[in-house]
Structures are given as structure tokens and as C-alpha cells.
Amino acid sequence: MNIKHLIIYTALVTLTSSVHAQTGADKPTKPYNILMIAVDDLNDWVGAFGGNPQAKTPNMDRLAGRSIVFRNASCAGPVCGPSRSALLSGFRPSTTGAYGNDTNMLDSKLVQTHATMPEYFSKNGYRTISCGKIFHKHETSSGFDAGHWAYDVWHDELNRGGEKEETVYSRNKAIIAGKPIENPKHKVGGGSEFSWGVTEKGKEFTQDYRTAKWFEQQLKEQHDKPFFMLAGLSKPHLSWFVPQEYYDMHPLESIKVPEFRMDDLDDIGGGKKHRTFEPHEDFLWVREYGLHERAVQAYLAACSYADECIGVMLDALKNSPYADNTVVVLWGDHGWHLGEKLRFRKATLWKEATQMPLIVHLPGMIDRKDCFRNVNLLDLYPTLIEVCGLPSKELEGKSFKPLLEDPEQPWIPTVTTAGKGNHSVMSEKWHFITYGGEVEELYDLEKDPMEWTNLASIKSSDVESIKAYLRTFLPADEVDSLPESKAKKPKKGLDDAADTTGASAKKTPDPTIKPKRNLAGLR
């Protein structure tokens, strides 16, 4: 690639975008309904995406079989809070200051004056219905904020299932197969408890399955308005406690772990002695105690469990009067590492954490089409507005409705942000990462899909041209981070850092938020 090709490509994308901006939305003759399913921490280990051939996700695969499958979708932020805040507000983390899980987007003056996605659809004649995790949760002085204020109907998720003690694996608690480890290594580490095992009760008692059954009932009811249903599934978020049947789908002896290289991090920063990143505690723990295969098995089992819950909702829609007039959108909120780059979890700017599944089905679609253009979850809000023919709204995302019509037309790279000044710019071929300009990474995704070889420090005109082009997509202005919310360390059962299998104390939704959100006054 040379700079001439880059200029031509940019001009072509600009021209195409201009044409679509002028044509505007084609309003459907009958208002579409929407079923949107959010899956927490789901990476590309879905059959339709081919991220792991061991994945067993037949329900997501059948949805993909009659949808546009976005193979290069990225999140706006590589952890739950900023990703969901951007998707639901329509503004980047660098614009709102919602950079992390400890910052509540409602503290942003911008969000205080703009309708979130469900609020905007409510303003425009939709009945919004939600259960499960859609917004990131925060504790408040008057209860908790789960985004309940944004919907016409909100149902609190139920939190049951328990765990069989003899099946528990936990790094934080130093437990293997239900037994404490003597003189444990790598026990200390932040974030959600790194643990997995089998639930004590069957799927009928588990949180996500109960959420799916609740939506099954909603789809049996008569609705006098077009509906926008937002279903949030917690798995495969940690901890990975799911019924035994899903572990049985992935026998331990058949498990293969992802590829990794122990020298993978040596070329990021100042070389091996001064490298920017070190292997993560979770990775070191599973390698120390020979548990890598078990961890992969547990994640695959959690994905298969989530897939069955999705199947309940898809079957309910298929058997409902709304089957032929409902847009279905399925997304993961960001990616997840399972050993790649010597780590587990998310919260990085590498491809494993910034990219995730995105599937969009429009009424009338009967075949699968794959789109390899770079889109972002930030783009969903304006896309759904245009697809449903609603009045346009000032947002930072870019509607990808044109790609639903022609998935091969030119498009532009997309950005993921992990704190002020830290960004990933992803094109189909190149992945550029910058940490405040002090450390840079550049990967050729065609030749190096595992991102093992950092090209950023190579002295060549081609490399400099590529980096210069990708830098043009970085945010021009970045606000400071919002102050940490009251939920820096949420109580058990409140936040996605909690164990979502055991019973938790009942929390009360903060009743003071919704009255402050006067829809008529929100832009």
C-alpha cells in the first residue's frame, strides 16, 4: 500500500458516504419491530465467525444464515462500561469521558441533554422493553442504576443457579476442583473473579435462561405499538458457572487452546527488558497449574449456554405474529482473550479484545451475506434510526445501512478507545495502536492475524505513510475522564464483576433518575 492508494481510497469512501447521506432513510411501509440481543464478553468463538472451530453455537449460526454477518466489527471501548455507554448514547468515550467501568455516562453533560437509544425510540412511538444487562450498572445514593430509567418496561433479572462446590476452579480464591491450593501462586489480581464450574441447579433456574423465557412470553403478547426489545445475557462473562450439559458438549480431551508465543510482548515498547506489557495473572495461573484446557472448555460451555438462551428467543419470535416484521440484532459488547497475547480477559487494544460478533437481520432477508468492512457498535444507534425511518439525530456513529444493502462497498477504518489518549485504529488490513503517542503498534492483519509482529518501529516510508493515514481517524479532541461513580467496587450481585450464579441481596432501582430524563426536552 502506498500513499497514493490511500488517498484514492479515502476519496471513494467520502463520495459514497455523501451519496447515502443525500438519499436519506427509506421508511418502511409498516413500522419494524426490533429484537436486540446483547451477549456479555462474547468474542468470535461463534460457529458463524470461525474464531474457534470447537464452538457449538447452532442458534447464533442459524440467525447468521439469514443475516448480514459483520466480520470486522469493533467496540468503542474494550470493557463493558464504555462500550455500552457509546452504543447506547451514540457518542464516543473521548466525547463523553465515560472511559471505564467506574464512570457513569449519566454524569456527562452531553448525555444529560441527549436521548439514549431506547429513549429516542420511545420518543418516536416505540414501546421499549428490557430485561438483563444492557446498560452497565452503577450504585447510586438512592439504590442502583441499571438503565431501568431508559425503558417503558423494565424487568429485573433474576439471579439463581448456585454452584457445585466440588467443581469450582478459582484463581482469586486459590481453589482447584473444589479444594484449596497450598501456597498458591498468582492469587492476587483485579477484576471479576476468575472462576468456573457447574451450577447446582438446571438451566431453568439460571439467570440468562430465565431472561430468555421472559422474552418468550413478551413475544406471545399483543402489542399495540411497534416494540423495541432489548435482551441482555450475562454469559460468557465471568464467572463461567453453567449447567453440566454445556460442559458435556465440549469434552476436555478434545479441547485445543489458542496459539500463543511466550516472546509475543517483547517487541512492544523498549524491548524485552523494558517492554510495556507483561503476561497476565490469569494466564500465568492456568499455565502454572495446567488448567488452560479447562479454562477454554469453561468459556466454550458458557458460549453454548448463551446460545441456547438465544435459541429460546429466536424460536419465540419465529412462532409469533411478529416474525416477518422484526429486525434482529445480536452483538457482543467487546472481545475476550483466552491466552492470546499471554492474557485472559478484555481491556486491551489488541484485536482479540476490540472485535466481537455483530449480526443484523432485516425483514425479508433469507440468505447470509458476510461484510468485511470496519464498523463499530457506536454505529448501531444511527443505523437503527435509518433502518426504521425515524427522524435523523445528531450522533457520532456512522449509519451502516448502506452496507446492509451492499456489504462490499468501500468503507473507512474504525476506532476503539481505552482511556484518554489510548486508541486502536482498525482497517481491514492494518491495525494501528497508540498509547498517548509514547508507545505504538502496527500489525499487518493479512499476514499476521495473531498480531505477533509489531511493525511500528520499522523505518520505512510505507510504514510511516500507513501510520500517518490511520492517525487521521483519531479523535481530534478528548475530554477528561468523568469522576468515578459510587460503584467503584460494586456490591455482590450489582455489577458485572459479581458472581451471577448465586443468590444476591435484592437491590432497589434508583427511582430518582427517570423523572430527570424528560423525553420531550432531550435532543
Short mmCIF file of C-alpha atoms in Angstrom, two decimals, residues 33-38 88 117-123 125-135 146-157 211-232 313 322 326 514:
data_model
loop_
_atom_site.label_atom_id
_atom_site.label_comp_id
_atom_site.label_asym_id
_atom_site.label_seq_id
_atom_site.Cartn_x
_atom_site.Cartn_y
_atom_site.Cartn_z
CA ASN A 33 -40.17 -4.12 15.47
CA ILE A 34 -36.68 -4.69 16.90
CA LEU A 35 -35.28 -7.55 18.95
CA MET A 36 -31.76 -6.70 20.09
CA ILE A 37 -29.74 -9.31 21.98
CA ALA A 38 -26.57 -8.28 23.83
CA LEU A 88 -26.48 3.47 23.82
CA MET A 117 -31.15 4.78 22.06
CA PRO A 118 -34.19 3.30 23.87
CA GLU A 119 -35.36 6.75 24.93
CA TYR A 120 -35.19 8.00 21.34
CA PHE A 121 -37.27 5.10 20.12
CA SER A 122 -39.79 5.76 22.90
CA LYS A 123 -40.00 9.38 21.77
CA GLY A 125 -43.66 5.80 19.01
CA TYR A 126 -41.97 2.59 20.11
CA ARG A 127 -42.62 0.58 23.27
CA THR A 128 -39.23 -0.26 24.71
CA ILE A 129 -38.97 -3.45 26.76
CA SER A 130 -35.87 -4.70 28.56
CA CYS A 131 -34.55 -7.41 30.85
CA GLY A 132 -30.96 -8.38 31.55
CA LYS A 133 -27.80 -6.35 31.22
CA ILE A 134 -27.95 -3.67 28.54
CA PHE A 135 -26.58 -0.59 30.31
CA ALA A 146 -29.17 -0.37 35.70
CA GLY A 147 -30.50 1.81 32.91
CA HIS A 148 -34.02 0.96 34.09
CA TRP A 149 -34.96 4.61 33.58
CA ALA A 150 -34.50 4.36 29.81
CA TYR A 151 -37.35 1.95 29.07
CA ASP A 152 -41.12 1.86 29.03
CA VAL A 153 -41.00 -1.64 30.54
CA TRP A 154 -38.06 -2.90 32.59
CA HIS A 155 -37.88 -6.29 34.29
CA ASP A 156 -35.23 -7.00 36.92
CA GLU A 157 -33.17 -10.06 36.08
CA THR A 211 -34.38 -13.81 30.92
CA ALA A 212 -34.89 -15.66 27.63
CA LYS A 213 -38.13 -17.25 28.87
CA TRP A 214 -39.37 -13.82 29.98
CA PHE A 215 -38.89 -12.52 26.45
CA GLU A 216 -40.57 -15.64 25.10
CA GLN A 217 -43.67 -14.54 27.00
CA GLN A 218 -43.35 -10.95 25.78
CA LEU A 219 -43.35 -12.19 22.19
CA LYS A 220 -46.61 -14.07 22.81
CA GLU A 221 -48.40 -10.90 23.87
CA GLN A 222 -50.25 -8.44 21.65
CA HIS A 223 -48.51 -5.09 21.22
CA ASP A 224 -50.41 -2.02 20.09
CA LYS A 225 -47.17 -0.22 19.22
CA PRO A 226 -44.04 -1.29 17.42
CA PHE A 227 -41.71 -2.74 20.04
CA PHE A 228 -38.01 -2.49 20.72
CA MET A 229 -37.00 -5.42 22.92
CA LEU A 230 -33.52 -5.28 24.45
CA ALA A 231 -32.39 -8.61 25.92
CA GLY A 232 -29.14 -8.80 27.88
CA MET A 313 -35.93 -16.08 21.95
CA TYR A 322 -44.04 -10.52 14.52
CA THR A 326 -38.85 -7.67 13.15
CA LYS A 514 -36.26 8.65 35.37
#
